[in-house]
Coordinates of C-alpha atoms and ligand atoms in Angstrom, one line a residue:
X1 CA 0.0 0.0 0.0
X2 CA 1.3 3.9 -0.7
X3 CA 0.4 6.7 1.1
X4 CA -0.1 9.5 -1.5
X5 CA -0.1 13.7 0.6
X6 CA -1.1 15.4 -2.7
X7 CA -3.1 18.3 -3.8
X8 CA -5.0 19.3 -7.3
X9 CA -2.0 20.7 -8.8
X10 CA 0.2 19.7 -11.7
X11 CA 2.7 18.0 -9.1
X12 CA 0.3 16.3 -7.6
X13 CA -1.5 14.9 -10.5
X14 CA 2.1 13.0 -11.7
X15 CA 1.6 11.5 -8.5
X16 CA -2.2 10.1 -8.7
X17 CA -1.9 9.2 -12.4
X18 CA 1.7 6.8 -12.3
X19 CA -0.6 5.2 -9.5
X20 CA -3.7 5.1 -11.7
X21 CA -1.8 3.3 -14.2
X22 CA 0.3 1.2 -12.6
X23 CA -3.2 -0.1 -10.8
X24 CA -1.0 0.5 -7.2
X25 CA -2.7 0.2 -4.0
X26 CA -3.5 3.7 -2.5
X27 CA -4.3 5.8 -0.2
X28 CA -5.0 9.6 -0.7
X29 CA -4.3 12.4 2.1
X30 CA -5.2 16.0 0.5
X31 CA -3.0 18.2 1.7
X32 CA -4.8 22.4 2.6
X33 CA -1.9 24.1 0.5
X34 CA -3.5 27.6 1.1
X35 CA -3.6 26.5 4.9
X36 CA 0.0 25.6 4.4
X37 CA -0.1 22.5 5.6
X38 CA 2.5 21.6 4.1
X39 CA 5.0 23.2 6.0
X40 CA 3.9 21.6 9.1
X41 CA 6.7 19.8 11.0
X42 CA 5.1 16.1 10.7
X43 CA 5.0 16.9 7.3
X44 CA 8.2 18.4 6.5
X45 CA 9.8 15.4 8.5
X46 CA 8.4 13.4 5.0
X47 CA 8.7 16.2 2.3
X48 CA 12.0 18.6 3.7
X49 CA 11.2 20.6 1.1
X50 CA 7.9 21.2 2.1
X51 CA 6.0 20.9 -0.9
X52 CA 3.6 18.6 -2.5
X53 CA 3.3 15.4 -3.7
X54 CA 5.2 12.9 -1.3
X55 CA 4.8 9.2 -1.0
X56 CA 5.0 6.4 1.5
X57 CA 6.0 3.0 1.0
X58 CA 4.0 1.2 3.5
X59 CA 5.5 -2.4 2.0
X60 CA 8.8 -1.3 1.9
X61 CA 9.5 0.0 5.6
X62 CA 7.5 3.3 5.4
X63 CA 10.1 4.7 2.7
X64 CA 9.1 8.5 1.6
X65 CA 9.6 9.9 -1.7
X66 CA 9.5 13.6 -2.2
X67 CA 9.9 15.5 -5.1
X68 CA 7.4 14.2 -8.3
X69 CA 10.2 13.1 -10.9
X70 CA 11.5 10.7 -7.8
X71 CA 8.1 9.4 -7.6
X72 CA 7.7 8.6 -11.0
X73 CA 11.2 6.7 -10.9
X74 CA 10.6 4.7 -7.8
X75 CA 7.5 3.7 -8.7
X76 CA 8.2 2.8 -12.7
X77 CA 11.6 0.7 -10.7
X78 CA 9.2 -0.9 -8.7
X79 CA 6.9 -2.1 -10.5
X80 CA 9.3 -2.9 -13.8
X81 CA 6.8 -0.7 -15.7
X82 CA 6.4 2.4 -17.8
X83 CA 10.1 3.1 -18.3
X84 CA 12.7 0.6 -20.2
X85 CA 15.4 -1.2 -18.3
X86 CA 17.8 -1.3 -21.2
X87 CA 20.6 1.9 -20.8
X88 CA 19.3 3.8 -23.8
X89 CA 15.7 3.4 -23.5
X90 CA 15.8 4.5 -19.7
X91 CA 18.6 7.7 -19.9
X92 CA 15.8 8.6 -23.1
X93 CA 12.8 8.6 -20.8
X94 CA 15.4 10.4 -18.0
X95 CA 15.7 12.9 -20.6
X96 CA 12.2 13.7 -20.9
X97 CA 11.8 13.0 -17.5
X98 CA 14.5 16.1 -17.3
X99 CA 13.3 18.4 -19.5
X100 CA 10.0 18.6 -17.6
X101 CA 11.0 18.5 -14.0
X102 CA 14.3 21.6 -14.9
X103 CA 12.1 23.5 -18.1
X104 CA 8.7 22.6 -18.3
X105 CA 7.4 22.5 -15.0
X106 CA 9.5 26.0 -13.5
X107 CA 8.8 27.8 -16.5
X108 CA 4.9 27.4 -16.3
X109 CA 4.7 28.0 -12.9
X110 CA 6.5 31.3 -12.9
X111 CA 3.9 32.0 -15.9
X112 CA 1.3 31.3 -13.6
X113 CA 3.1 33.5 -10.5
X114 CA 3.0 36.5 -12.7
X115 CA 0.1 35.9 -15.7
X116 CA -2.4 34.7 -12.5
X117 CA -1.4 35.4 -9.3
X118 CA 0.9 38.5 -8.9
X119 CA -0.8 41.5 -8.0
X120 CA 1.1 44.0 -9.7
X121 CA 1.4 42.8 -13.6
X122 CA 4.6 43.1 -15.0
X123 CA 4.8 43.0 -18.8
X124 CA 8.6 41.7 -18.8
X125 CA 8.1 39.0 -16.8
X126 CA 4.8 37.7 -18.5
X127 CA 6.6 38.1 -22.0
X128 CA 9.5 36.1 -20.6
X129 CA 7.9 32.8 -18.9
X130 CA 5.2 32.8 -22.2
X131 CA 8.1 33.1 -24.7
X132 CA 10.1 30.8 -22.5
X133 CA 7.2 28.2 -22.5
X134 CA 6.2 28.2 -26.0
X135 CA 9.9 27.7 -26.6
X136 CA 9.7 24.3 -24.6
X137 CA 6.3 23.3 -26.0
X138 CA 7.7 23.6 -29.3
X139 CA 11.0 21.5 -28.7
X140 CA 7.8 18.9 -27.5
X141 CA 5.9 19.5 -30.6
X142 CA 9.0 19.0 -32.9
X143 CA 9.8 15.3 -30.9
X144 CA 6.2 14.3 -31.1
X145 CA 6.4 14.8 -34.8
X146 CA 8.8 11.8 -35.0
X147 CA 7.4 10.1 -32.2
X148 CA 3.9 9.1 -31.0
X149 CA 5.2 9.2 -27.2
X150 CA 8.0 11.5 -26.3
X151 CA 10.3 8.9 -25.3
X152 CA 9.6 5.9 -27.3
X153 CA 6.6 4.0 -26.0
X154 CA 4.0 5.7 -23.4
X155 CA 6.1 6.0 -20.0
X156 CA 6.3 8.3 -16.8
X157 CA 8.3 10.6 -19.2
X158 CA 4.9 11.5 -21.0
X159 CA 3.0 11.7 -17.6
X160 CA 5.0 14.2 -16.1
X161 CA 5.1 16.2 -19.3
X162 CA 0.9 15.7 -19.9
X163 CA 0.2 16.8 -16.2
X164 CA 2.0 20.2 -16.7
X165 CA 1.5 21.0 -20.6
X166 CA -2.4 20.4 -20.3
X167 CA -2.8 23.2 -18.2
X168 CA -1.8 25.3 -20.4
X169 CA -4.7 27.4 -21.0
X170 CA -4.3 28.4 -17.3
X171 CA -0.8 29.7 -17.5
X172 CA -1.8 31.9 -20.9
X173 CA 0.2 30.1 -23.3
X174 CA -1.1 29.5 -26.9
X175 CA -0.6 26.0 -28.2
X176 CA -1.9 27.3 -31.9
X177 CA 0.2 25.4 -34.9
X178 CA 1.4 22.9 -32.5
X179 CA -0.2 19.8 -34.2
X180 CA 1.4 17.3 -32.7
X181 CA 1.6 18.8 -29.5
X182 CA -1.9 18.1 -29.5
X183 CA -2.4 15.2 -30.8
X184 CA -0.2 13.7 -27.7
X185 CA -2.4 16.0 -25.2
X186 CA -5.5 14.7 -26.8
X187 CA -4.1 10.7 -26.6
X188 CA -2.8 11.4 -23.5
X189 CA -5.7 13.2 -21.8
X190 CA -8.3 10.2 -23.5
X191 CA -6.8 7.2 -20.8
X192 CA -8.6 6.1 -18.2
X193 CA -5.9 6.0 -15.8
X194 CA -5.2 9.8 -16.8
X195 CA -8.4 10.8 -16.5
X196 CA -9.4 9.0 -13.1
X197 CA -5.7 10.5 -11.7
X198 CA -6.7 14.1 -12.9
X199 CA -9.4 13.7 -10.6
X200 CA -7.2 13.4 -7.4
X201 CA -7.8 14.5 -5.3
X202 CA -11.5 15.7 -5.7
X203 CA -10.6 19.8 -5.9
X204 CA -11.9 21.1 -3.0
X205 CA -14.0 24.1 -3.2
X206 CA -11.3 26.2 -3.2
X207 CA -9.8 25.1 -6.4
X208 CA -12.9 24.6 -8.5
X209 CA -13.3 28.8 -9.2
X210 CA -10.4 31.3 -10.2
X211 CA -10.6 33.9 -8.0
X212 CA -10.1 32.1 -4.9
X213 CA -7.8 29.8 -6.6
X214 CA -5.7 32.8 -7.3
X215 CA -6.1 34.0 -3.3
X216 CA -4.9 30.4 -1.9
X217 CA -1.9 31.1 -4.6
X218 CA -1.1 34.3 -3.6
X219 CA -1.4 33.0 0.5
X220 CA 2.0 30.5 -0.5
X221 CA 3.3 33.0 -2.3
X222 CA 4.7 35.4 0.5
Ligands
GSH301 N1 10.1 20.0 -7.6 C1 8.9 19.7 -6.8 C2 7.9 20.9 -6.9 C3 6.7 20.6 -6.0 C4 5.8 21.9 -5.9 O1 6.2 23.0 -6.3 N2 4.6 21.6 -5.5 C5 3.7 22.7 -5.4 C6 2.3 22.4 -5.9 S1 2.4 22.0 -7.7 C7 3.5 23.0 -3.9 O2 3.5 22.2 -3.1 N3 3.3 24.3 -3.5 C8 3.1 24.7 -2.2 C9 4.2 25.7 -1.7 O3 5.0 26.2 -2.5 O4 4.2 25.9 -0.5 C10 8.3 18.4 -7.3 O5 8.3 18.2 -8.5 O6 7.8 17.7 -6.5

């Protein structure tokens, strides 16, 4: 059994998906991000960085993994699933893997800090994290178009990448002329164990409108 402290967020969602699909045992403790719950000491003594998602290995001696790309990697090793064994095969979806967790994932949310939730709007920064992220989308777009996953066949490499790039719409980026890009988000989006880890866990009422979605933002924020 794993014990999954997540939240509705892109971070979280790697999480509750690689579970979804590897058909894992779970158990599900939202954690109240705008009550900052997360930087509670029982919970920083599992996640030191304080952040969302972390798991626990019930069957292997309570073993906690923070930080989402670790997740995905200790769960795919555990299982012998969703990312090749062979040298190449694995450092390709460790690429992709990579390119999410140090480009993809950063660069969105600073489009989110200041396209959604900073109060004072600042034109360079916008500009920057939306150039910056259609930049990464299209390096996606460009390996889609040679590949139907983006590291070979369907693996935690494409999970991590589909939890992010979906959201897009939220962070203001345009996806327009990126065919293939959405083709992937479209195959991506349509499997059941995507779609029934999107949905974990159930957004609380908080998340499910804007405004006070942007409010509980700004509350981590300072
Ligand atoms: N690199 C970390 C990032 C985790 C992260 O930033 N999580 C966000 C939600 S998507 C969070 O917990 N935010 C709350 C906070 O900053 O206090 C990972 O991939 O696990």
């Amino acid at each position: 059994m794993i014990e999954l402290y997540t939240s509705p967020t892109p971070n979280g969602w790697k999480a509750s998906i690689v579970l979804e699909e590897l058909e894992l045992p779970y158990t599900v403790r939202p954690i109240a991000l705008q009550k900052l719950e997360q930087k509670e000491d029982w919970y920083v003594k599992l996640n030191p960085n304080g952040r969302i998602p972390t798991i626990v290995d019930k069957d292997n001696g309570d073993f906690a993994v923070f930080e989402s790309g670790a997740i995905l990697v200790y769960l795919a090793e555990k299982t012998g699933r969703l990312m090749p064994t062979d040298v190449k095969g694995r450092s390709r979806v460790m690429q992709w893997l990579m390119f999410q967790m140090g480009g993809i994932g950063p660069m969105m949310g600073q489009a989110n800090v200041f396209y959604r939730y900073a109060p004072e709007k600042i034109p360079f920064a916008i500009d920057r994290y939306h150039r910056e992220c259609r930049r990464l989308f299209e390096v996606l777009d460009k390996q889609l178009a040679a590949h139907e996953y983006v590291a070979g066949d369907y693996s935690i490499a494409d999970i991590a990448n589909w939890s992010w790039v979906h959201t897009y719409p939220w962070s203001g980026v345009e996806i327009d002329g990126l065919d293939h890009l959405k083709r992937w988000l479209d195959a991506v989006g349509e499997r059941p164990a995507v779609q029934s880890g999107r949905l974990v866990p159930q957004a609380t009422e908080m998340a499910k409108d804007a405004e006070t979605l942007v409010d509980s933002a700004r509350k981590i924020l300072v």
